Structures are given as structure tokens and as C-alpha cells.
Coordinates of C-alpha atoms and ligand atoms in Angstrom, one line a residue:
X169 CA -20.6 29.9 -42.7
X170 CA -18.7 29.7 -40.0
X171 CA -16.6 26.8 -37.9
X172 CA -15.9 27.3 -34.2
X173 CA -13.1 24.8 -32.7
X174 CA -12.8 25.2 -28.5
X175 CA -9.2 23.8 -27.9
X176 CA -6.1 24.7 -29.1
X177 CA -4.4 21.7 -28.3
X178 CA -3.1 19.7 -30.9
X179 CA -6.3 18.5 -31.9
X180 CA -8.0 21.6 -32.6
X181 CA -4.9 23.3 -34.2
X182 CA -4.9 20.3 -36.9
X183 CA -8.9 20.5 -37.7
X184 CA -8.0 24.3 -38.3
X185 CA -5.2 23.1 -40.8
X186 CA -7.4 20.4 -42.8
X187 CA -10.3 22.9 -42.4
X188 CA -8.4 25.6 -44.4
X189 CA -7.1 22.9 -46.6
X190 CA -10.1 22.1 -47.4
X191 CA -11.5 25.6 -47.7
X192 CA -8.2 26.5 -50.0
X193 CA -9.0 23.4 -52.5
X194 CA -12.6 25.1 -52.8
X195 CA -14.8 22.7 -50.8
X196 CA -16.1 25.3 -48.4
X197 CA -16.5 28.6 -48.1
X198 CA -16.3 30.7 -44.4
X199 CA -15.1 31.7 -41.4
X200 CA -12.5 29.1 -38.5
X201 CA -12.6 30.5 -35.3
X202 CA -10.3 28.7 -32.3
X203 CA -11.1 29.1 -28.9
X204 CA -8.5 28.1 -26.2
X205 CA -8.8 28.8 -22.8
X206 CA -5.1 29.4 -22.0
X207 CA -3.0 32.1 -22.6
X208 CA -0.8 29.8 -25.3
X209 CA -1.5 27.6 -27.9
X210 CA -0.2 24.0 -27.7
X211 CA -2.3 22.5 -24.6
X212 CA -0.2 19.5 -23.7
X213 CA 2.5 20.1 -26.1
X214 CA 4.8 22.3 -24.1
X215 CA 8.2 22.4 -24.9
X216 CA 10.3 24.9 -22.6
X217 CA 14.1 26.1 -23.3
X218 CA 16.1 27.7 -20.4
X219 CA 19.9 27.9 -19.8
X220 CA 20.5 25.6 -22.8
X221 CA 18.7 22.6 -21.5
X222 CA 15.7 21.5 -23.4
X223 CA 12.6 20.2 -21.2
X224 CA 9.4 18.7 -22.5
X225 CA 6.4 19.6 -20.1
X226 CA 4.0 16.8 -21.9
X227 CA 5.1 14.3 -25.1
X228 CA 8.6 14.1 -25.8
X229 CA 8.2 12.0 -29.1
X230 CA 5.8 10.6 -31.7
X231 CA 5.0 7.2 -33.1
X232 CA 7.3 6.9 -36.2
X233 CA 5.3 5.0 -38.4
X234 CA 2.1 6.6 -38.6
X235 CA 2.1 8.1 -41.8
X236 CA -0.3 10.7 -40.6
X237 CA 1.8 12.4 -38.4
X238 CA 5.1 12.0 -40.7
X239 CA 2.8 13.9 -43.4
X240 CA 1.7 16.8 -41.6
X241 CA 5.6 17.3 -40.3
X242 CA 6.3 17.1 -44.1
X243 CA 3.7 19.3 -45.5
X244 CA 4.8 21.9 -42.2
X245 CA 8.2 22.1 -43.7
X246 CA 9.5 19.9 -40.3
X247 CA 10.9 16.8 -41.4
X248 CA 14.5 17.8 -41.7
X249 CA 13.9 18.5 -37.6
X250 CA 12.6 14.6 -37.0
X251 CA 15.4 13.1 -35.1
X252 CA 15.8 9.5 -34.0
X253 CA 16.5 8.5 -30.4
X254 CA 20.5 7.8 -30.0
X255 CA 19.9 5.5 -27.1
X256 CA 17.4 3.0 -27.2
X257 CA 17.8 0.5 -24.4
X258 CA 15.0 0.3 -22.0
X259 CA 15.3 -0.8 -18.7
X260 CA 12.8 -2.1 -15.9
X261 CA 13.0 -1.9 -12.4
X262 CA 12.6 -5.0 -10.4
X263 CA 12.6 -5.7 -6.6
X264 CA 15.0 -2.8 -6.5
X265 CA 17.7 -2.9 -9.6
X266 CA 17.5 -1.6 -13.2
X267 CA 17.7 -4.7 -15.9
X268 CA 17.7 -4.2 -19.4
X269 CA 14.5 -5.2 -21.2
X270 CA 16.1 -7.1 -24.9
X271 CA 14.7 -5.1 -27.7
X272 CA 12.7 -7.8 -29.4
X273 CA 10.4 -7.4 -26.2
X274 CA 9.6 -3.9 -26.6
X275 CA 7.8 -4.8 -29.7
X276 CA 6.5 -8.0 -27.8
X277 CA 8.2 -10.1 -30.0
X278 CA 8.6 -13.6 -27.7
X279 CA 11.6 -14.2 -29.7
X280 CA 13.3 -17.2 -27.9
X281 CA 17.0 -15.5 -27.4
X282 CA 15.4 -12.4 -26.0
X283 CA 13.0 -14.0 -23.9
X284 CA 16.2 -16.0 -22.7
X285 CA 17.7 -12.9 -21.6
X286 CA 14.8 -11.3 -19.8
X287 CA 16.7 -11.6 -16.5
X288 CA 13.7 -9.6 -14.4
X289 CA 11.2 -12.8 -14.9
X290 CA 11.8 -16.1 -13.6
X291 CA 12.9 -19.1 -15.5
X292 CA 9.1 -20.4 -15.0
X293 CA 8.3 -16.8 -16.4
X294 CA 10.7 -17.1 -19.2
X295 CA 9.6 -20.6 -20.5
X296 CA 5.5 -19.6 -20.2
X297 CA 6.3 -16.6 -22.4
X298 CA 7.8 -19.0 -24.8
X299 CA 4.6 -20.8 -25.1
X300 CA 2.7 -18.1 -26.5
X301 CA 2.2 -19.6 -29.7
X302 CA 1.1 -22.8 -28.5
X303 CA -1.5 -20.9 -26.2
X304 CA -4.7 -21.1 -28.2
X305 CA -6.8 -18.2 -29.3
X306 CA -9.8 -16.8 -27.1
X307 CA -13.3 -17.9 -28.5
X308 CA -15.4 -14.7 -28.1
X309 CA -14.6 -11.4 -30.0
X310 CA -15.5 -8.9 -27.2
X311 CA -13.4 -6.3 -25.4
X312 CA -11.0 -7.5 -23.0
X313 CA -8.4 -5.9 -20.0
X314 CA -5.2 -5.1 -21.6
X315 CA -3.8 -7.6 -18.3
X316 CA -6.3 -10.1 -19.1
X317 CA -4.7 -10.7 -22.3
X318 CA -1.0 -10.6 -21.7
X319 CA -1.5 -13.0 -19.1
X320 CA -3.8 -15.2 -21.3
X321 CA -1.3 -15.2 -24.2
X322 CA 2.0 -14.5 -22.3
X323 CA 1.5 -15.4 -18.6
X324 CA 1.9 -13.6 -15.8
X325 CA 5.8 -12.8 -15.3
X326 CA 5.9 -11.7 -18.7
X327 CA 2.5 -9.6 -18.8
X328 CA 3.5 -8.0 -15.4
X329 CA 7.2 -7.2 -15.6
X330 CA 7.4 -6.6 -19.0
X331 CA 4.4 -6.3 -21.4
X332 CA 1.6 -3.9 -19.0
X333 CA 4.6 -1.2 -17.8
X334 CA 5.3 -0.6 -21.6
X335 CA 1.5 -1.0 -22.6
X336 CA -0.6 0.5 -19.9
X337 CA 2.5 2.8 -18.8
X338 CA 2.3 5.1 -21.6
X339 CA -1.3 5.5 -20.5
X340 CA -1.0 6.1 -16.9
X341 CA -3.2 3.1 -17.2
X342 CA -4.4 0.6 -14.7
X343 CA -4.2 -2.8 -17.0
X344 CA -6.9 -4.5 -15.4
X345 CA -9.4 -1.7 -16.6
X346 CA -7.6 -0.5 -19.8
X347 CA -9.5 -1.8 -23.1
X348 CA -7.5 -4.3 -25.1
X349 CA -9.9 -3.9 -28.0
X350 CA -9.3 0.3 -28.2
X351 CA -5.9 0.4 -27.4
X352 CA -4.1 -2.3 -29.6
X353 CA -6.5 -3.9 -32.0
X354 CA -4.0 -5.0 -34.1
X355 CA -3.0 -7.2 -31.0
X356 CA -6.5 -8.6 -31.1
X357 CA -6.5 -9.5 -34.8
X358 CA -3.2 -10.9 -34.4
X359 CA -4.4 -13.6 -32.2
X360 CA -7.4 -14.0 -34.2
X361 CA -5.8 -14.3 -37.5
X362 CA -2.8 -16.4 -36.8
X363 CA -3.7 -17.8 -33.5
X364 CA -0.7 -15.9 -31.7
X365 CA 0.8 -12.6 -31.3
X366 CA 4.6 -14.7 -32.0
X367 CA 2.7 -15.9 -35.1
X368 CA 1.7 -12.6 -36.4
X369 CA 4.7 -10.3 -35.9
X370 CA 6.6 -13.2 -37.4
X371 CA 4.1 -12.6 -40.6
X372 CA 4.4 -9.0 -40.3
X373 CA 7.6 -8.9 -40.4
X374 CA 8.2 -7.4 -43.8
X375 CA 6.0 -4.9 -43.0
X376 CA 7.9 -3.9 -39.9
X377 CA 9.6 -0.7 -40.0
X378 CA 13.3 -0.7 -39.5
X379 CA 13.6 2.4 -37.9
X380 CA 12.9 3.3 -34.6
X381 CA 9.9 3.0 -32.7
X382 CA 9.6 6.8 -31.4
X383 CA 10.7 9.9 -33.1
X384 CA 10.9 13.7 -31.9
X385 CA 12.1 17.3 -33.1
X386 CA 15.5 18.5 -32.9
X387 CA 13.7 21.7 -31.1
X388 CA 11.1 20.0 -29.6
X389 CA 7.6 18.9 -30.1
X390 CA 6.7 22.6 -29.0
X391 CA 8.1 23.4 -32.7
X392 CA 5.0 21.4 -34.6
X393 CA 2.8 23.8 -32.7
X394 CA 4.6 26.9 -33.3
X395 CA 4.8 25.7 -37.7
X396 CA 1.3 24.5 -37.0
X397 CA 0.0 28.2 -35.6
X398 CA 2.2 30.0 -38.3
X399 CA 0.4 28.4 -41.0
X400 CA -2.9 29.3 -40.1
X401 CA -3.6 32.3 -42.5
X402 CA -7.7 32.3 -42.3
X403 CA -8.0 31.1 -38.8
X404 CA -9.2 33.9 -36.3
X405 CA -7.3 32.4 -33.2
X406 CA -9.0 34.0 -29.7
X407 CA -6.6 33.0 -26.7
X408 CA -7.6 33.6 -22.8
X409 CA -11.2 32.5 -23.5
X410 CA -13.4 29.7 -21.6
X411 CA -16.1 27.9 -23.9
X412 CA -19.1 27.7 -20.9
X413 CA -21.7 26.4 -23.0
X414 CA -23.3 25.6 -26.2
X415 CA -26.8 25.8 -27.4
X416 CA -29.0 25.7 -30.4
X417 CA -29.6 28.6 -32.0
X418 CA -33.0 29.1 -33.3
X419 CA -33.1 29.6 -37.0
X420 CA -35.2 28.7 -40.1
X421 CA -34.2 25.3 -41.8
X422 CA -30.5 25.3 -40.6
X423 CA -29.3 24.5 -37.6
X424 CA -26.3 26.5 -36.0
X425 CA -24.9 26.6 -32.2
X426 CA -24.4 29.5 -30.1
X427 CA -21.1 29.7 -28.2
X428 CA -20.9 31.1 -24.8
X429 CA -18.0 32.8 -23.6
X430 CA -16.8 33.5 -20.2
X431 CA -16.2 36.9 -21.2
X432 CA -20.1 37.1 -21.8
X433 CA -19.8 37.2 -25.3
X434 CA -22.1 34.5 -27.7
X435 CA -20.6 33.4 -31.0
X436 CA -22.5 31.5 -33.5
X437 CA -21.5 29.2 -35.8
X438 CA -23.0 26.1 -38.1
X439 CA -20.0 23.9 -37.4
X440 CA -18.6 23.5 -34.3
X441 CA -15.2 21.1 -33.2
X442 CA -15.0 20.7 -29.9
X443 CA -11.2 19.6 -29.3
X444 CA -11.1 19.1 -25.1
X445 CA -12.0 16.9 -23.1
X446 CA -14.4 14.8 -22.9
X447 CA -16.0 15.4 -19.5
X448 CA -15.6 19.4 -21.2
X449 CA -18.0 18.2 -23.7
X450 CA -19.9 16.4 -21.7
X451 CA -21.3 19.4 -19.7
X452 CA -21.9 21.2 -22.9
X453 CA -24.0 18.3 -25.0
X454 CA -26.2 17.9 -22.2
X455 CA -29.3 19.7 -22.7
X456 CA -28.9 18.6 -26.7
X457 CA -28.2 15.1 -26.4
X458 CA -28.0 14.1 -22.7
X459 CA -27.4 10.3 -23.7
X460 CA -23.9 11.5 -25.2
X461 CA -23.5 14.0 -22.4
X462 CA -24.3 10.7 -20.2
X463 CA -21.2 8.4 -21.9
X464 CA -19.1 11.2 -22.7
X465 CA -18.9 11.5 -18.3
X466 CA -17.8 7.8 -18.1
X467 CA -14.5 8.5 -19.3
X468 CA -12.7 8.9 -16.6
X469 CA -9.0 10.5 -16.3
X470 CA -6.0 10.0 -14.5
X471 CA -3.6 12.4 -13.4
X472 CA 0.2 12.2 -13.6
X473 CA 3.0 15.0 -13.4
X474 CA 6.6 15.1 -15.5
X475 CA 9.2 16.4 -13.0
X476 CA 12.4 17.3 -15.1
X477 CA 15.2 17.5 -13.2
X478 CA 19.1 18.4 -14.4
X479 CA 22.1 17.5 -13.0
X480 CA 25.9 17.8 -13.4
X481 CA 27.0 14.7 -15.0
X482 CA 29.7 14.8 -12.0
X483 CA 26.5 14.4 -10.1
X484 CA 25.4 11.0 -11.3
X485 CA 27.3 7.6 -11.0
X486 CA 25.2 5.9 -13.4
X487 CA 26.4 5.8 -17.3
X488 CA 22.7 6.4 -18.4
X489 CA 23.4 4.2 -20.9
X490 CA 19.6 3.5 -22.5
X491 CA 16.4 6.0 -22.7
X492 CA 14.9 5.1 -19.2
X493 CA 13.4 3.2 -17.2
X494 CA 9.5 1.5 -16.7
X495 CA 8.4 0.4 -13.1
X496 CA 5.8 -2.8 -13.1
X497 CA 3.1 -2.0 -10.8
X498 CA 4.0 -4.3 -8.1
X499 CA 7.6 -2.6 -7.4
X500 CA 6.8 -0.2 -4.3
X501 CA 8.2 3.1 -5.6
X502 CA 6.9 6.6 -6.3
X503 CA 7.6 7.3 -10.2
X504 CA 6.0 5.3 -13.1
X505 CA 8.5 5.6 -15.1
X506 CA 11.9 7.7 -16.1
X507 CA 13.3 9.0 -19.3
X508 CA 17.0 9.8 -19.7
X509 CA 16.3 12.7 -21.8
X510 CA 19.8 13.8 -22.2
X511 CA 20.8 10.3 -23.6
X512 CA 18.0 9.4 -25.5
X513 CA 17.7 12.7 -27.6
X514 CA 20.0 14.8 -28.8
X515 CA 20.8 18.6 -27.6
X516 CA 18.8 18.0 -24.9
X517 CA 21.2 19.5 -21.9
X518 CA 24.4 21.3 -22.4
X519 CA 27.8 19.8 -22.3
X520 CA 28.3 18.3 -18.7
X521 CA 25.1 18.3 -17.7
X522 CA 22.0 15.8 -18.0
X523 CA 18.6 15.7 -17.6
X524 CA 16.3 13.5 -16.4
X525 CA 12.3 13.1 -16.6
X526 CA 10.0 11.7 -14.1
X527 CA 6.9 10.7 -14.8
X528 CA 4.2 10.7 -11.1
X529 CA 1.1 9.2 -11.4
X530 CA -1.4 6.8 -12.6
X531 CA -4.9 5.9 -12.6
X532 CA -5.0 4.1 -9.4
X533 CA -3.5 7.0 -7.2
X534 CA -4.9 10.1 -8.0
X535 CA -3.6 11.5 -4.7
X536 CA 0.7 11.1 -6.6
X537 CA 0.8 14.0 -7.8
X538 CA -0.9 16.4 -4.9
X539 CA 1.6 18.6 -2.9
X540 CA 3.7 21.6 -4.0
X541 CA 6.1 21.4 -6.3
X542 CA 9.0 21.5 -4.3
X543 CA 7.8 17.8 -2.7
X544 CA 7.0 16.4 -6.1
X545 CA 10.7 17.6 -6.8
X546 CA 11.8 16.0 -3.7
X547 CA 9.9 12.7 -4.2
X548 CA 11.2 12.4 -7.5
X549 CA 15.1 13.2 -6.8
X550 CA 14.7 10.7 -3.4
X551 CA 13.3 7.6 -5.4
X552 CA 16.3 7.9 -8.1
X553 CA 18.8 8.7 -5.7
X554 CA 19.4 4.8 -5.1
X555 CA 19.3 3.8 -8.2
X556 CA 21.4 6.0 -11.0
X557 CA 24.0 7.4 -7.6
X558 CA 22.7 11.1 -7.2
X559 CA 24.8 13.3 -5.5
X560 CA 23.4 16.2 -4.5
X561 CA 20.4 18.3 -5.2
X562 CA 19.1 19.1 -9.0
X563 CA 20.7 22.5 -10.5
X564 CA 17.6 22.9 -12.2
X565 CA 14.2 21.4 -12.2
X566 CA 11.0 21.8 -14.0
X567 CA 7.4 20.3 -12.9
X568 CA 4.3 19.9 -15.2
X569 CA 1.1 18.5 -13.9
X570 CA -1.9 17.3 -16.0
X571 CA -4.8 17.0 -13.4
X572 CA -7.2 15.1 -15.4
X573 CA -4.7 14.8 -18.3
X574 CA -4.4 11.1 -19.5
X575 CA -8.2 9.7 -20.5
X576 CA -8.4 6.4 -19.6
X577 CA -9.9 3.9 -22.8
X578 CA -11.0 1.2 -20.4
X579 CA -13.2 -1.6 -21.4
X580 CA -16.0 -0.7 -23.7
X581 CA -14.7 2.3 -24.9
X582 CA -15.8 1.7 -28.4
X583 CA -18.6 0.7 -27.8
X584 CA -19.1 3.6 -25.8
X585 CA -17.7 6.4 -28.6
X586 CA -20.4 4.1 -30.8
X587 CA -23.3 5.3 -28.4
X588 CA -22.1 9.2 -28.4
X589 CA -21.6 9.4 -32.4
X590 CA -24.9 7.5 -32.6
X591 CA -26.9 10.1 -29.8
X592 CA -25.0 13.0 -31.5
X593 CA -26.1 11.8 -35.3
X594 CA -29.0 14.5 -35.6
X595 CA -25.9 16.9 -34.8
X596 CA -23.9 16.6 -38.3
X597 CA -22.4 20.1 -37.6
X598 CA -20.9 19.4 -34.0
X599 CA -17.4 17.2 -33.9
X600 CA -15.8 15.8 -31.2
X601 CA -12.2 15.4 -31.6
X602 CA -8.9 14.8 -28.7
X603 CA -7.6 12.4 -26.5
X604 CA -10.3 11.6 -25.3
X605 CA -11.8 9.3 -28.2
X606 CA -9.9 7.7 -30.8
X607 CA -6.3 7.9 -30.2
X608 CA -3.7 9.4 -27.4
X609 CA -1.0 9.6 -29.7
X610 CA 0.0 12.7 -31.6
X611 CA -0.2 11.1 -35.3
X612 CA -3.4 9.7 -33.9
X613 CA -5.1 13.0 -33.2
X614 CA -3.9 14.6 -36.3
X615 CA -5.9 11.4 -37.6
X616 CA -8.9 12.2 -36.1
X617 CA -8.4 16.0 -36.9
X618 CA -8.1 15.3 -40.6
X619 CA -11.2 13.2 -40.6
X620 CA -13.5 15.5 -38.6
X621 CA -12.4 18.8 -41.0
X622 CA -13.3 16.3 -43.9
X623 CA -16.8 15.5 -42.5
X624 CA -17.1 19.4 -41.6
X625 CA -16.2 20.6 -45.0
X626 CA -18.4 18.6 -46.7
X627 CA -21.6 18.8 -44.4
X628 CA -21.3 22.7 -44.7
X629 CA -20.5 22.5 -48.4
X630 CA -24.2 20.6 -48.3
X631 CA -25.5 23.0 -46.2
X632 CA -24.3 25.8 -49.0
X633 CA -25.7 24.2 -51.8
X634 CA -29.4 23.4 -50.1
X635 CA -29.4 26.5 -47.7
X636 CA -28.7 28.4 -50.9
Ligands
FAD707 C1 2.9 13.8 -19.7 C2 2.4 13.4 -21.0 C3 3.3 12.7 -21.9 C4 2.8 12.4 -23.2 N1 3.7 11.8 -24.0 C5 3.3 11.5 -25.3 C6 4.3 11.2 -26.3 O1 5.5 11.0 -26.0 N2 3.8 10.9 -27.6 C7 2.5 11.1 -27.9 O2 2.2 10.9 -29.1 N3 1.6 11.5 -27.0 C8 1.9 11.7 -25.7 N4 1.0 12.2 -24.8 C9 -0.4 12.4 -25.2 C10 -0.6 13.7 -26.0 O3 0.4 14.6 -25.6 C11 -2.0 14.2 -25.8 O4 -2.9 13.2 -26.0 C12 -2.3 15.4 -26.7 O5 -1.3 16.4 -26.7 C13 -3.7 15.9 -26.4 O6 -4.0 16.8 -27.4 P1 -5.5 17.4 -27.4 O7 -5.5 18.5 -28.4 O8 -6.5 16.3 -27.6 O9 -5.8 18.0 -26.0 P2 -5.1 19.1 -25.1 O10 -3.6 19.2 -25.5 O11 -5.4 18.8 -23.7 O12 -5.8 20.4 -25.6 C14 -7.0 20.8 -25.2 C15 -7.1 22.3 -25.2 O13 -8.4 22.7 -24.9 C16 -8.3 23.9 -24.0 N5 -9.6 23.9 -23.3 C17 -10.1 23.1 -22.4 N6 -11.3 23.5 -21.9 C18 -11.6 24.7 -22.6 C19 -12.7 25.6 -22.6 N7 -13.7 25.4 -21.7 N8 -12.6 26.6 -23.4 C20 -11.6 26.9 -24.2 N9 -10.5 26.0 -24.3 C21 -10.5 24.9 -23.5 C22 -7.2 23.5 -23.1 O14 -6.7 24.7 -22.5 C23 -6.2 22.9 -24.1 O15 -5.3 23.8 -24.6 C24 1.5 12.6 -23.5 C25 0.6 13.2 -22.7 C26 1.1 13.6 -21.4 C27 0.2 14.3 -20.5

């Protein structure tokens, strides 16, 4: 038997782990082979270290209280590593000027003191947010845009200067497309439990963890890889390789799937994980299930670009007292969004220096992050000149760009991922797993990792025991 996973992103690395996990605890028997394009494992996990400044090329941090991504870090031996942001104000821009978002917000909790102090909306804006649990629940239960419902349950000052740059900004996201149902469900049985999103924090509470929000690695995220890779004992890891198709193979009474390679060679396999992205898998499902190949292409992508930039501290008049800054759509200026890296992690930049990340690019302007370097570098230093006092130019600076990096769940997309598991059903041994489909988030894709190398193991355990 043998399991072929194309992708060595994150997703791909963790269905190697929970495949040989599973293999180990003697629920299958065979061969894991990864296939990743590149000449590194990692994909968008890339965490570079030069002159003692620490820059993160994709995520800089992980959702804290997903237990799945807290056990794999634990399990890797990394948990001692997990470190907790040391600055956690957030600020927004509006028409022009940096104002602290209150911290109750950032969890959209319309607490009344912190909705009080939201001095970016109006007073108007301020007292319709208030009203939230007054505003009564939506009578259908289908899918929704992520705007649609802020402004339904909060109104619009609070949906657009607040809630959509936290919600749809981590997403590169247009709201007005983004799928309320796939992104935060537990937003949507909130208001259909209790009636209000106030109500239903208010009864999580106890729940709620007292920690932060977002965690990261003292050596950054480019360390789970590395722990991740050196823990792979039975997995036959090919790099510099392009996956160009997938087919069939003929056999008698199994059915097993023949790799092509850009190199010209064929692999075969009877379980095959394909961890990239979806309009990836899309060209290589079509000839065996063209309906999945068809919904798999209606995912669509947006493009964005981190451009890390370091500066003396001398350099910068602002204190750089939070983690960054969002930007609501409607403020006319060039970055999405800008992490203080330097004050929001530790170790981050040496001793009187800082670093700053900007993130270009959403899903309405695919065109932000086109140029060369140098102008992204140039846009991005130009926009925050204003605003945080730059003197100067950067001493150093870093740009990463994710063409077709940030898959976009707009509305439908469940039911959607429905149709492909449904037209890939008479597949059992071919997995999708990524971004792409159930989850963005690192924990989340370790998630879906786990549960595709479960399904795996026990479809070619099956396999074993009929195919003798
Ligand atoms: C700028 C940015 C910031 C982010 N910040 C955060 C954050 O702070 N926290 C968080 O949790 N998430 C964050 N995310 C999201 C998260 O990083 C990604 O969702 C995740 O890393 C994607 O992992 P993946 O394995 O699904 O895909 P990828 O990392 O894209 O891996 C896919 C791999 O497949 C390979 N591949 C593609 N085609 C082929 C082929 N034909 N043959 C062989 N190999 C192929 C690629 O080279 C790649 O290595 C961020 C993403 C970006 C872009």
C-alpha cells in the first residue's frame, strides 16, 4: 500500500504525521510519499532569520484555543516555544489617524463601556451597536455575507469600522462576498440560540479563555515545520517535484491512482492526499469526477503580499505601543493592515531596532500587489510614513507575495465542499485537504489533516483485509 500526499505545506506535512501515527499504532501497513513542488518544505509557513531580526514571510501566529493545534505543538516537543503576544492593543485607522479599538470589541463583545469608547464610530454608531441584543434574530437558516450580518446585528458604523477589518481582514476578504455560515458558525448559532451575539458571549463566558487570542513560537512558526519534518521517520519526502496529473490506474478489484510528475516519472499509489490548492486539484479530478473538478474551480483566490520592513527605533516617532493596525475598507490607503512585529512578539528585532509588517492586498484588487519589489517596498514605507513619523528609508526589508494565496470561503461554500465530497464519494482513497476547504487557520488545517489520515488509514486497512 502506498499513500501519496502533493503539498508540503502544512497540510500535507500533518496527514504525513497522523498517517504514520496511525501506521505506528498498527492500523495500516505501507509506504507515505510527499510531493512538494518547491525546493523547501513549509509552503506558506516561512519564517526567515537575518542580522538578528526575525521576519515571518506568511502566519505569524496561531489561534490559541484550538486544542488541535496546542496538541500537535505538545506532542512535537514545542510548547515550551509558545509565546504570548506582549502587546495587544489594536488599532484602526480612520479618516486618517490610528484609534485604539477597546479589547472587548476584538472579541465583538458590545460591552457598553467599550462600545462607549469606540471613538472611530459615531455616537449614532455607538448607540446602534448597543442595540444588538434588542435586534431580533434572522428567520431563515441559510448562508449569509459576513457584512450582511454585522450590519444586521450591529449596524453599519460598527460592522464597517470595526467588526469586517478584524473579520474579513484576516482573510484578504471582501465582506460582502465572504460566507458568514463557513467562516464563523458559532456566530450564527449564537444568534440562533440566544437571539444575540451580546447574549451568547455573555453565556459563554465561562467558557472563554483567559489567555490571549493569538499565540506564536519564540523561533518562529518556521520551527513547527522544521519539528514537523524531523519527525517524519517513514515518510519518503521528494522536494523540487510538480504533481501534473492524476489518473486511474487500471487494476483488478482495487482501485489505485497514478501520479504524474513533471520530471516524467508515474508514481502509483491506492491513497492519495492532495494538500494544494483547490483550483490545483481541480485540473487534476477532472477527467474522474468533472462535477468536483467543476466546484473545486469556483473557489476563487485573492492575492496579498507581507512587506517587512526594519527600522532604527531612532527612525520612528511613534511609541508602537499595541500589535498594529486594521484599515476599514472605505479608508483610501494602500495596506490592509500592519503588525508591529517588534512590539507584539518578543525577540523579533535586535536592541534599537523594529520591525514592521505590511500586509498588500485583498480580494477586490488583485492588481495591489503587481510591480517589483522595490515599489511594493516603497508603497508600503510611503503609506506609514504619515502615520507612525518615519524618518528615512528601511535598513532592511523583506517582501513575500502569495499570488493566489488566500482562498476566499464566500457564500455557499459548504454547500459547495458538500457537492465535491459528494461527486468524489466513489473515490474513498483520494483526500482533499488545505486552505482551501475547511479552515485557513493553522490548528484548523492540522484538523482537517488529522481527519483525512484517519479516513485514509482505515479505508486502506479495509482495503488490506478484503484485497487480501
Ligand atoms: C500572509 C499570510 C498570513 C497568514 N497568517 C496566518 C496566521 O497568522 N495564522 C494562521 O493560522 N494562518 C495564517 N495564514 C493562513 C495559513 O498560513 C495558510 O492557510 C496555511 O499555511 C496553508 O497551508 P496549506 O498546507 O493548506 O497550503 P500551502 O502552505 O499553500 O502548501 C501547499 C503546498 O503545495 C505545493 N504545491 C502546489 N502545487 C503543487 C504541485 N502541482 N505539485 C507539488 N506540490 C505542489 C506548494 O508548493 C506548497 O508548498 C496566513 C496566510 C498568509 C498568506
Amino acid at each position: 500500500m502506498r499513500v501519496i500526499i502533493v503539498g508540503g505545506g502544512i497540510a500535507g506535512l500533518s496527514v504525513a504525521y497522523f498517517l504514520e501515527r496511525a501506521m505506528a499504532e498498527g492500523r495500516w501497513r505501507g509506504e507515505i510519499l510527499l510531493i512538494e513542488r518547491g525546493q523547501r518544505l513549509g509552503g506558506k509557513i516561512v519564517t526567515v532569520r537575518e542580522d538578528g531580526f526575525l521576519v515571518e514571510g506568511g502566519p505569524d501566529s496561531f489561534l490559541a484555543a484550538r486544542t488541535e493545534g496546542r496538541a500537535l505543538i505538545r506532542e512535537l516537543g514545542l510548547e515550551m516555544e509558545i509565546i504570548a503576544p506582549q502587546a495587544r492593543t489594536v488599532y484602526v485607522l480612520s479618516r486618517g489617524r490610528l484609534m485604539p479599538i477597546p479589547e472587548a470589541l476584538l472579541m465583538l463583545r458590545p460591552d457598553p463601556g467599550a462600545v462607549l469608547r469606540a471613538r472611530n464610530l459615531s455616537w449614532g454608531g455607538r448607540l446602534r451597536a448597543l442595540l444588538e441584543p434588542w435586534i431580533p434574530p434572522r428567520r431563515s437558516d441559510g448562508d449569509e455575507p459576513l457584512a450582511t450580518f454585522l450590519r444586521r446585528r450591529f449596524g453599519r458604523a460598527f460592522a464597517e469600522g470595526i467588526a469586517e477589518p478584524l473579520m474579513a481582514g484576516v482573510h484578504a476578504g471582501d465582506p460582502e462576498r465572504l460566507s458568514i455560515q463557513a467562516l464563523y458558525p458559532h456566530l450564527l448559532a449564537m444568534e440562533r440560540k440566544f437571539g444575540s451575539i451580546a447574549r451568547g458571549l455573555w453565556n459563554a463566558r465561562s467558557a472563554r479563555p483567559s489567555g490571549p487570542l493569538f499565540v506564536s513560537l519564540r523561533s518562529g512558526m518556521g520551527a513547527l515545520v522544521d519539528r514537523l519534518a524531523a519527525s517524519l521517520h517513514r515518510t519518503h519526502i521528494a522536494l523540487g517535484r510538480t504533481v501534473l496529473g492524476i489518473a486511474p490506474a487500471p487494476g483488478e478489484g482495487r482501485l489505485s491512482y497514478r501520479v504524474t510528475l513533471d520530471s516524467g516519472e508515474i508514481v502509483e499509489g491506492e491513497g492519495v492526499a492532495l494538500a494544494v490548492p483547490a483550483f490545483e486539484a481541480a485540473r487534476w479530478v477532472r477527467d474522474l469526477a468533472p462535477s468536483a473538478a467543476a466546484r473545486l474551480a469556483e473557489i476563487p483566490f485573492a492575492s496579498t503580499a507581507v512587506v517587512t520592513l526594519a527600522f532604527r527605533r531612532d527612525q520612528v516617532r511613534h511609541p508602537l505601543n499595541g500589535s498594529g493596525f486594521l484599515v476599514p475598507r472605505r479608508e483610501p490607503f494602500p495596506l490592509t493592515g500592519c503588525t508591529w512585529s517588534s512590539s507584539k512578539w518578543p525577540g523579533r528585532a535586535p536592541e534599537g531596532f523594529v520591525l514592521l509588517r505590511a500586509f498588500l492586498g485583498w480580494a477586490g484588487d488583485p492588481e495591489a500587489i503587481a510591480g517589483e519589489d522595490a515599489i511594493l517596498i516603497q508603497r508600503s514605507v510611503e503609506a506609514l510614513r504619515p502615520l507612525l513619523g518615519l524618518r528615512g528609508d528601511p535598513v532592511r526589508a523583506w517582501v513575500h507575495r502569495w499570488p493566489a494565496g488566500m482562498p476566499q470561503y464566500t457564500v455557499g461554500h459548504l454547500e459547495r465542499l458538500a457537492a465535491i465530497e459528494r461527486a468524489l464519494s466513489p473515490f474513498p482513497g483520494l483526500r482533499l485537504v488545505g486552505a482551501s476547504y475547511g479552515g485557513i487557520g493553522i490548528p484548523d488545517l492540522i484538523r482537517q489533516a488529522r481527519e483525512a489520515a484517519e479516513r485514509m488509514a482505515s479505508f486502506l486497512d479495509s482495503y488490506c483485509s478484503y484485497g487480501g
